[in-house]
Coordinates of C-alpha atoms and ligand atoms in Angstrom, one line a residue:
M29 CA 113.2 83.2 68.6
K30 CA 115.2 86.2 67.7
L31 CA 116.3 88.2 70.7
D32 CA 118.8 91.1 69.1
S33 CA 117.9 94.7 69.6
H34 CA 114.8 95.8 68.0
C35 CA 115.1 99.4 67.2
N36 CA 113.2 99.5 64.1
P37 CA 111.3 96.2 63.7
R38 CA 109.9 95.1 60.4
E39 CA 106.0 94.6 60.1
D40 CA 106.6 90.8 60.2
E41 CA 109.0 91.0 63.0
V42 CA 106.3 93.2 65.0
T43 CA 103.7 90.5 64.2
G44 CA 106.0 87.8 65.3
M45 CA 106.7 89.9 68.7
K46 CA 102.9 90.1 69.4
K47 CA 102.6 86.3 68.7
D48 CA 105.4 85.8 71.2
L49 CA 104.1 88.1 73.8
S50 CA 100.5 86.2 73.7
S51 CA 102.2 83.1 73.7
I52 CA 103.8 84.0 77.1
Q53 CA 100.4 84.9 78.3
Q54 CA 99.0 81.7 77.3
M55 CA 102.0 79.9 78.9
I56 CA 101.1 81.3 82.3
R57 CA 97.4 80.6 81.8
N58 CA 98.2 76.9 81.1
A59 CA 100.5 76.9 84.2
A60 CA 97.7 78.4 86.3
K61 CA 95.3 75.6 84.9
Q62 CA 97.8 73.0 85.9
A63 CA 98.4 74.4 89.3
R64 CA 94.6 74.5 90.2
E65 CA 94.3 70.9 88.8
D66 CA 97.1 69.6 90.9
T67 CA 96.0 71.0 94.2
Q68 CA 92.2 71.0 93.9
S69 CA 91.8 68.6 96.8
E70 CA 93.2 71.1 99.3
P71 CA 90.8 73.2 100.9
E72 CA 90.5 76.9 100.0
P73 CA 91.4 79.3 102.8
E74 CA 88.5 81.7 104.0
K75 CA 88.8 85.3 104.6
R76 CA 90.0 86.1 108.0
Q77 CA 88.5 88.7 110.3
P78 CA 91.2 90.8 112.2
P79 CA 92.6 89.0 115.3
A80 CA 92.0 89.9 118.9
W81 CA 95.4 90.6 120.2
P82 CA 97.4 89.2 121.8
L83 CA 97.5 85.9 120.2
D84 CA 98.3 82.4 121.4
C85 CA 100.6 80.9 118.9
T86 CA 103.4 78.1 119.0
V87 CA 106.8 79.6 118.4
G88 CA 109.9 78.0 117.3
P89 CA 113.6 79.1 117.0
G90 CA 114.2 81.9 114.6
L91 CA 110.7 83.0 115.4
E92 CA 109.4 80.2 113.2
G93 CA 105.3 80.1 113.6
A94 CA 105.3 83.7 115.5
I95 CA 102.6 86.0 114.3
A96 CA 104.2 89.5 114.4
C97 CA 101.5 91.7 112.6
E98 CA 98.5 91.8 110.5
S99 CA 98.9 92.5 106.7
R100 CA 96.8 92.9 103.8
I101 CA 99.5 92.9 101.2
G102 CA 100.2 89.4 100.3
Y103 CA 99.4 85.9 101.2
V104 CA 101.1 82.6 100.7
N105 CA 99.3 79.2 101.0
G106 CA 101.8 76.7 100.9
A107 CA 99.4 73.5 100.5
K108 CA 97.5 75.1 97.5
G109 CA 100.5 76.7 96.0
W110 CA 98.9 80.1 96.1
L111 CA 100.8 83.6 95.9
V112 CA 98.3 86.4 96.4
Y113 CA 99.0 90.2 96.1
R114 CA 96.4 92.1 97.5
G115 CA 93.7 89.5 96.7
Y116 CA 95.0 89.1 93.2
D117 CA 96.4 85.6 92.2
I118 CA 100.1 85.7 90.9
F119 CA 99.2 83.9 87.9
D120 CA 96.7 86.4 86.9
L121 CA 99.1 89.2 87.6
A122 CA 102.0 87.5 85.9
A123 CA 100.1 86.9 82.9
N124 CA 98.4 90.2 82.5
A125 CA 99.9 93.1 84.7
T126 CA 103.3 94.9 84.5
F127 CA 105.7 95.4 87.2
E128 CA 104.8 99.1 87.7
E129 CA 101.2 97.9 88.1
V130 CA 102.2 95.3 90.7
C131 CA 104.3 97.9 92.5
Y132 CA 101.2 100.4 92.6
L133 CA 98.9 97.8 93.7
L134 CA 101.5 96.7 96.7
L135 CA 101.4 100.2 97.6
H136 CA 98.3 101.6 97.4
G137 CA 96.2 98.5 97.9
R138 CA 94.5 98.7 94.6
L139 CA 95.4 98.5 90.6
P140 CA 96.0 102.2 89.3
N141 CA 93.6 103.4 86.7
A142 CA 95.1 104.8 83.3
V143 CA 95.8 108.3 84.5
E144 CA 97.5 107.0 88.0
L145 CA 99.6 104.5 86.1
A146 CA 100.9 107.1 83.6
Q147 CA 101.7 109.4 86.5
Y148 CA 103.3 106.8 88.4
K149 CA 105.4 105.6 85.8
E150 CA 106.5 109.2 85.0
T151 CA 107.5 109.7 88.6
L152 CA 109.2 106.3 88.8
F153 CA 111.4 107.1 85.6
S154 CA 112.1 110.8 86.9
F155 CA 113.5 109.0 90.0
M156 CA 115.6 106.6 88.1
H157 CA 117.9 109.7 87.6
L158 CA 120.0 109.5 90.7
N159 CA 122.9 112.2 89.5
Q160 CA 124.1 113.3 93.0
T161 CA 124.0 109.8 94.3
L162 CA 125.9 108.0 91.4
R163 CA 128.6 111.0 91.4
I164 CA 129.3 110.0 95.0
L165 CA 129.0 106.3 94.6
I166 CA 131.4 106.1 91.8
G167 CA 133.9 107.6 93.9
F168 CA 134.0 104.5 96.0
P169 CA 136.0 101.3 94.9
L170 CA 133.1 99.7 93.6
E171 CA 135.2 97.4 91.4
N172 CA 136.3 95.8 94.7
M173 CA 132.7 95.4 96.0
T174 CA 129.8 93.0 95.1
V175 CA 126.9 94.4 93.4
M176 CA 124.8 93.8 96.5
G177 CA 127.6 95.8 98.4
G178 CA 127.5 98.6 96.0
L179 CA 123.7 98.4 96.3
R180 CA 123.8 98.6 100.1
L181 CA 125.9 101.7 100.0
G182 CA 124.3 103.4 97.1
T183 CA 120.9 103.0 98.9
N184 CA 121.9 104.8 101.9
L185 CA 123.6 107.5 99.9
M186 CA 120.3 108.1 98.1
R187 CA 119.0 109.3 101.3
Q188 CA 121.0 112.3 100.8
E189 CA 119.1 113.3 97.4
F190 CA 116.0 112.7 98.7
T191 CA 114.2 112.1 102.1
E192 CA 111.2 113.2 103.9
M193 CA 112.9 112.6 107.2
D194 CA 114.9 115.8 106.6
L195 CA 111.8 117.9 106.5
V196 CA 111.2 118.7 110.1
K197 CA 107.5 119.0 109.8
T198 CA 107.3 115.3 108.7
R199 CA 109.8 114.1 111.4
P200 CA 108.0 111.7 113.7
K201 CA 107.0 112.9 117.2
L202 CA 108.8 110.7 119.9
A203 CA 106.6 111.6 122.9
N204 CA 105.2 108.5 124.4
A205 CA 106.9 106.0 122.0
I206 CA 108.5 102.9 123.5
G207 CA 112.4 102.8 123.4
A208 CA 114.3 100.1 121.7
D209 CA 115.9 99.1 125.0
E210 CA 113.1 99.8 127.4
D211 CA 112.1 96.7 128.8
S212 CA 108.6 98.2 129.7
I213 CA 107.1 94.9 129.2
A214 CA 108.5 92.6 132.0
M215 CA 109.9 89.2 131.0
E216 CA 107.1 87.4 132.7
T217 CA 104.3 89.6 131.4
A218 CA 102.4 88.5 128.3
P219 CA 102.5 90.7 125.4
L220 CA 99.8 93.3 125.5
G221 CA 99.5 93.9 121.7
Y222 CA 97.5 97.0 120.6
K223 CA 96.8 98.1 124.1
R224 CA 100.4 99.4 124.4
A225 CA 101.0 100.2 120.6
T226 CA 102.2 103.6 119.8
F227 CA 101.2 105.2 116.5
E228 CA 103.7 107.9 115.2
F229 CA 102.6 108.2 111.5
K230 CA 100.0 110.4 109.9
I231 CA 97.0 108.9 108.0
K232 CA 95.9 111.1 105.2
H233 CA 97.2 114.4 106.4
S234 CA 95.1 114.3 109.3
G235 CA 97.8 115.5 111.5
R236 CA 96.2 113.6 114.4
R237 CA 98.0 111.0 116.6
K238 CA 96.3 107.9 115.8
T239 CA 95.5 105.9 119.1
D240 CA 92.9 103.5 117.9
P241 CA 94.3 100.7 115.6
K242 CA 90.8 100.6 113.8
P243 CA 89.5 101.4 111.2
R244 CA 91.4 99.0 109.4
G245 CA 92.1 98.9 105.5
H246 CA 93.5 102.5 105.5
V247 CA 96.3 103.0 102.9
F248 CA 99.1 105.3 103.9
E249 CA 98.7 108.2 101.2
E250 CA 101.0 110.7 102.8
S251 CA 102.5 112.0 99.6
S252 CA 106.0 112.4 100.4
A253 CA 106.2 109.2 102.0
I254 CA 104.8 107.4 99.0
D255 CA 107.3 109.5 97.0
T256 CA 110.0 107.9 99.2
C257 CA 108.9 104.3 98.4
Y258 CA 108.7 105.4 94.4
H259 CA 112.2 106.7 94.8
L260 CA 113.7 103.5 96.5
I261 CA 111.9 101.2 93.8
A262 CA 113.4 103.4 91.0
G263 CA 116.7 103.9 92.5
V264 CA 117.6 100.3 93.5
S265 CA 117.4 99.5 89.7
T266 CA 119.5 102.4 88.9
I267 CA 122.2 101.5 91.4
I268 CA 122.3 98.1 90.1
G269 CA 122.7 99.3 86.7
A270 CA 125.4 101.7 87.9
V271 CA 127.6 99.1 89.8
A272 CA 127.1 96.3 87.3
R273 CA 128.4 98.8 84.6
V274 CA 131.4 99.8 86.6
H275 CA 132.1 96.0 87.2
Q276 CA 132.4 95.8 83.4
G277 CA 134.8 98.7 83.3
K278 CA 132.0 101.0 81.9
L279 CA 130.4 104.2 82.9
P280 CA 126.7 104.0 84.3
I281 CA 124.2 104.9 81.5
A282 CA 120.9 106.7 81.8
P283 CA 117.5 105.0 81.6
D284 CA 115.7 105.3 78.3
P285 CA 112.2 106.9 78.5
D286 CA 111.0 104.4 75.9
L287 CA 111.4 101.4 78.0
S288 CA 109.4 100.1 80.9
H289 CA 111.0 99.7 84.4
A290 CA 112.1 96.0 83.7
G291 CA 113.4 97.2 80.2
N292 CA 115.4 99.9 81.9
L293 CA 116.9 97.7 84.5
L294 CA 118.2 95.3 81.5
F295 CA 119.4 98.3 79.5
M296 CA 121.3 100.0 82.4
I297 CA 123.2 96.8 83.1
T298 CA 123.8 95.6 79.5
G299 CA 123.7 98.9 77.5
R300 CA 121.7 97.0 75.0
K301 CA 117.9 97.6 74.6
P302 CA 116.2 94.4 75.1
S303 CA 113.8 92.7 72.6
P304 CA 110.2 92.9 73.8
V305 CA 110.3 89.2 74.8
E306 CA 113.3 89.9 76.8
E307 CA 111.7 92.9 78.6
R308 CA 108.4 91.1 79.2
I309 CA 110.2 88.1 80.9
M310 CA 112.3 90.4 83.2
D311 CA 108.8 92.2 83.8
I312 CA 107.2 88.7 84.9
A313 CA 110.6 87.8 86.9
L314 CA 110.1 91.2 88.8
I315 CA 106.4 90.6 89.4
L316 CA 107.1 87.1 90.8
H317 CA 109.5 88.4 93.5
A318 CA 107.9 91.3 94.5
D319 CA 106.5 90.2 97.9
H320 CA 106.6 87.0 99.7
G321 CA 105.1 87.1 103.2
M322 CA 107.3 87.7 106.3
N323 CA 110.6 86.8 104.8
A324 CA 114.0 87.4 106.4
S325 CA 114.5 90.6 104.4
T326 CA 111.0 92.1 104.6
F327 CA 111.1 91.2 108.3
A328 CA 114.5 93.0 108.7
S329 CA 113.3 96.1 106.8
M330 CA 110.2 96.2 109.0
V331 CA 112.2 95.8 112.3
V332 CA 114.3 98.8 111.4
A333 CA 111.4 100.9 110.1
S334 CA 109.5 99.9 113.8
T335 CA 112.4 102.0 115.5
L336 CA 111.2 104.9 113.3
A337 CA 114.7 104.9 111.4
D338 CA 114.8 106.5 108.1
I339 CA 113.2 104.3 105.6
Y340 CA 116.5 104.3 103.5
F341 CA 118.3 102.5 106.4
S342 CA 115.3 100.2 106.6
I343 CA 115.6 99.3 103.0
G344 CA 119.2 99.0 103.2
S345 CA 118.8 96.5 106.1
G346 CA 116.3 94.3 103.7
I347 CA 119.1 94.6 101.3
A348 CA 121.7 93.2 103.8
A349 CA 119.4 90.4 104.8
L350 CA 118.9 89.4 101.1
S351 CA 122.6 89.2 100.5
G352 CA 122.9 86.0 102.5
P353 CA 122.9 82.8 100.9
L354 CA 120.1 81.2 102.8
H355 CA 118.0 83.9 101.4
G356 CA 119.0 85.6 98.1
G357 CA 121.5 83.3 96.8
A358 CA 120.0 79.9 96.0
N359 CA 119.5 80.6 92.3
E360 CA 123.3 81.1 92.1
A361 CA 123.7 77.7 93.5
V362 CA 121.4 76.2 91.2
V363 CA 123.5 77.4 88.1
R364 CA 126.6 76.2 89.8
A365 CA 125.1 72.9 90.4
L366 CA 123.7 72.7 86.7
R367 CA 127.5 73.3 85.8
E368 CA 128.9 70.9 88.1
I369 CA 126.5 68.3 86.6
G370 CA 127.7 69.2 83.2
S371 CA 125.7 66.8 81.1
V372 CA 122.2 65.4 80.9
E373 CA 123.7 61.9 81.0
N374 CA 125.5 62.8 84.5
V375 CA 122.1 63.8 86.2
E376 CA 121.1 60.4 87.5
P377 CA 124.7 59.6 89.0
W378 CA 125.0 63.1 90.4
V379 CA 121.3 62.8 92.2
E380 CA 122.2 59.5 93.4
N381 CA 125.3 60.7 95.0
K382 CA 123.7 63.6 96.7
L383 CA 120.9 61.6 98.1
A384 CA 123.2 58.9 99.4
R385 CA 125.2 61.8 101.3
K386 CA 121.9 63.3 102.3
S387 CA 123.0 66.6 100.7
K388 CA 120.6 69.4 99.8
I389 CA 119.8 70.0 96.2
S390 CA 119.6 73.8 95.5
G391 CA 116.5 74.8 94.0
F392 CA 114.1 72.1 95.5
G393 CA 112.1 72.5 98.6
H394 CA 110.5 75.2 100.5
R395 CA 109.9 76.2 103.8
V396 CA 106.2 77.1 102.9
Y397 CA 105.2 75.2 99.5
K398 CA 104.9 71.8 100.1
V399 CA 103.6 71.7 96.5
Y400 CA 105.1 73.0 93.3
D401 CA 105.9 76.6 93.8
P402 CA 103.7 78.7 91.6
R403 CA 106.6 81.2 90.7
A404 CA 108.7 78.1 89.3
R405 CA 105.7 77.1 87.4
I406 CA 105.6 80.2 85.6
L407 CA 109.4 80.7 85.2
S408 CA 109.9 77.1 83.8
P409 CA 108.2 77.7 80.3
L410 CA 109.7 81.2 80.1
A411 CA 113.1 79.6 80.6
G412 CA 112.4 77.6 77.5
L413 CA 111.7 80.7 75.4
L414 CA 115.1 82.3 75.8
T415 CA 117.6 79.3 75.1
N416 CA 119.2 80.9 72.2
V417 CA 122.2 81.6 74.3
E418 CA 124.4 78.5 74.0
D419 CA 125.2 78.0 77.6
S420 CA 121.8 78.4 78.8
S421 CA 120.1 75.8 76.4
H422 CA 122.7 73.4 77.7
L423 CA 121.8 74.2 81.4
L424 CA 118.1 74.2 80.8
A425 CA 118.4 70.6 79.1
I426 CA 120.3 69.5 82.3
A427 CA 117.6 71.3 84.6
R428 CA 114.8 69.6 82.9
K429 CA 116.4 66.2 83.3
L430 CA 117.1 67.0 87.1
E431 CA 113.4 68.0 87.7
K432 CA 112.2 64.8 86.0
V433 CA 114.9 62.6 88.0
I434 CA 113.9 64.5 91.4
S435 CA 110.1 64.1 90.6
K436 CA 110.3 60.3 90.6
S437 CA 112.7 60.1 93.8
E438 CA 111.7 59.7 97.5
L439 CA 112.1 63.7 97.8
T440 CA 109.0 64.4 95.7
R441 CA 107.1 61.3 96.6
Q442 CA 107.8 61.0 100.4
K443 CA 109.1 64.5 101.4
K444 CA 106.9 66.8 98.8
I445 CA 110.0 68.4 97.6
F446 CA 109.4 70.3 94.4
P447 CA 111.2 72.9 92.3
N448 CA 111.1 76.5 93.9
V449 CA 111.4 79.9 92.4
D450 CA 115.3 79.7 92.4
F451 CA 115.3 76.7 90.3
Y452 CA 114.5 78.4 87.0
S453 CA 115.1 82.0 87.9
G454 CA 119.0 81.6 87.6
I455 CA 118.6 80.3 84.0
V456 CA 116.1 83.0 83.0
Y457 CA 118.6 85.5 84.2
S458 CA 121.4 83.8 82.3
C459 CA 119.5 83.8 79.3
L460 CA 118.9 87.6 79.7
G461 CA 122.8 87.8 79.7
M462 CA 123.1 88.3 83.4
N463 CA 126.3 86.8 85.1
E464 CA 125.6 85.2 88.4
E465 CA 126.5 88.0 90.7
L466 CA 123.5 89.9 89.5
F467 CA 120.9 87.4 90.4
T468 CA 120.5 88.5 94.0
P469 CA 120.7 92.2 93.1
L470 CA 117.8 91.4 90.6
F471 CA 115.9 89.9 93.3
A472 CA 116.4 93.1 95.4
A473 CA 115.1 95.4 92.3
S474 CA 111.9 93.5 92.5
R475 CA 111.5 92.9 96.4
V476 CA 112.1 96.4 97.3
A477 CA 108.4 96.9 96.1
G478 CA 107.3 94.4 98.9
W479 CA 109.8 96.0 101.6
T480 CA 108.6 99.5 101.1
A481 CA 104.7 98.4 100.9
R482 CA 105.1 96.4 104.2
V483 CA 107.1 98.9 105.8
F484 CA 104.5 101.6 105.1
E485 CA 101.6 99.4 106.2
Y486 CA 103.4 98.5 109.4
I487 CA 104.2 102.0 110.6
Q488 CA 100.6 102.8 110.5
N489 CA 100.0 100.9 113.4
N490 CA 103.7 100.7 114.7
R491 CA 104.8 98.8 117.5
I492 CA 108.6 98.5 117.9
F493 CA 109.6 94.9 117.5
R494 CA 111.0 93.4 120.7
P495 CA 110.9 89.8 121.2
R496 CA 112.6 88.1 123.9
A497 CA 115.4 85.5 124.5
I498 CA 115.2 82.7 127.2
Y499 CA 118.5 83.4 129.3
T500 CA 120.0 80.0 129.7
G501 CA 123.5 81.4 131.2
E502 CA 124.4 81.4 134.7
F503 CA 124.1 83.7 137.6
N504 CA 126.2 85.0 140.4
N505 CA 129.5 84.8 138.6
Q506 CA 132.2 86.7 140.7
Y507 CA 134.3 89.2 139.0
L508 CA 137.8 88.4 138.9
P509 CA 140.7 91.0 138.3
I510 CA 142.4 90.0 135.0
Q511 CA 145.6 88.7 136.7
N512 CA 143.4 86.1 138.5
R513 CA 141.9 84.7 135.4
S514 CA 143.4 81.5 134.0
Ligands
COA618 N1 117.3 68.6 98.8 C1 117.3 67.4 99.5 N2 116.6 67.2 100.4 C2 115.8 68.0 100.9 C3 116.0 69.3 100.2 C4 116.5 69.5 99.2 N3 116.7 70.6 98.5 N4 115.1 70.0 100.9 C5 114.5 69.6 102.0 N5 115.1 68.3 102.0 C6 114.7 67.3 102.8 C7 115.6 67.5 104.3 O1 116.9 67.0 104.3 C8 114.7 66.8 105.3 O2 114.8 65.5 105.4 P1 114.8 64.6 106.7 O3 113.3 64.8 106.8 O4 115.3 63.2 106.2 O5 115.7 65.2 107.5 C9 113.3 67.0 104.6 O6 113.5 67.2 103.3 C10 112.7 68.5 105.2 O7 113.7 69.4 105.2 P2 113.8 70.7 105.8 O8 115.2 71.3 105.9 O9 113.1 70.6 107.3 O10 112.6 71.5 105.0 P3 112.5 73.0 105.4 O11 111.1 73.3 105.0 O12 112.8 73.3 106.8 O13 113.6 73.7 104.2 C11 114.7 74.6 102.5 C12 113.2 74.4 103.3 C13 114.2 75.7 101.4 C14 115.5 75.5 103.7 C15 115.1 73.5 102.0 O14 114.3 72.8 101.2 C16 116.4 73.9 101.3 O15 117.7 73.9 101.9 N6 116.4 73.7 99.8 C17 117.5 74.0 99.1 C18 118.0 75.5 99.0 C19 117.0 76.5 98.3 O16 116.7 76.1 97.1 N7 116.6 77.4 99.0 C20 115.7 78.5 98.2 C21 114.3 78.4 99.0 S1 113.2 79.4 97.9

């Protein structure tokens, strides 16, 4: 498959590209069919009614098992391998939608019509121009920062260029809000849920303080608030492009109006217009990573937003949480492991050694999915489409063999360990010409859609997050003057 820049493709090339794009769609449909077949014995979930708060649930350390809120945005079913955004199956969205449509869907609760999509794309594109932010940002020593570090900084700087919080009329009113440090709920008291909730944000310009959590299903349409989300979705990609360019010793470049959001993300990083196939594969990768339940970075964004802090700081917290290797960095580890394995012949001894030492193998296993991760099912065949880059085809051959060896091992047979999204995403990004330090920023470029959507859903019925810790320390210690301490 030819992947050079296609500025003026010949007619036969256009036919070839269309074929390539429809073959991508077919690959995803095949993956969906396989997924359905593999998990048909698992029961289908039923639509849930909103629960009556407070709820009883079993909570583990790290809030495992805790139910913090209701959401209509996304759903993950680990037994069936389902990932659903606003009721739409991820396979359906990856095969048919664009990232722009998916962002709109997550934020507004429904797919846009043609006029809405055109307007949304226009706004998104205009928000990609972050002149003031970039002018300040490139004054910082970006070359000494990671791309994630630059992104974190840049997101906070974006606030100066655009923020509804600076407009006094839209500032939340603090009367009756529960303060962060106020232990208004005694340690021994059960959580009261909605009875004590404070609602600070207006619904549909009503200007009325909302005291009843019902009716549900309202979508936050306050235009300046939605624009802030669009601004963040657009700006995160621009900043990643700018920092990546500085790392290459080059100046940031402006987005191209002829490219999609995914195309511009690649263009602003590499300076080369992607081929339609590359653009579509990046688009699909963005769709697949846009939302995934109450993961750590989404939760971090929501916690900060629940204090009624500025949304730029809230999304900055999501970026910070994502930067940790336990969350955003597993795909880098996969590519490093494939390089360490070095050859297809070395896969079996490498796996044996890992299993004997009880080491974890990156790119396998998932906290929620106990079947093949649907995102990995989609990325796996796509990785095979882009292996014209020499190193990548070598890595893919090792990855295919690794998957085969693991599938026959005790990991899959007994522990239900399958490839997760990170197993193939790193290879896909490598094939798209991205170096490893860009893998987590690319994740952020997508997940910002989920962060903003979930934050705005949550603040409609906001209640500040305030879990408790069980104090296992001592009591009645006597204060000793410093000279008496050993
Ligand atoms: N390689 C080898 N063994 C693995 C494994 C992996 N990738 N993932 C899980 N296991 C084993 C564990 O060692 C454990 O074995 P044990 O019962 O003999 O102790 C068992 O499977 C259950 O593992 P556990 O860590 O409890 O699963 P989890 O659901 O809590 O963890 C992950 C999920 C993602 C943290 C874990 O699978 C992992 O670390 N994977 C590798 C990192 C990765 O790819 N992360 C990206 C996730 S999207």
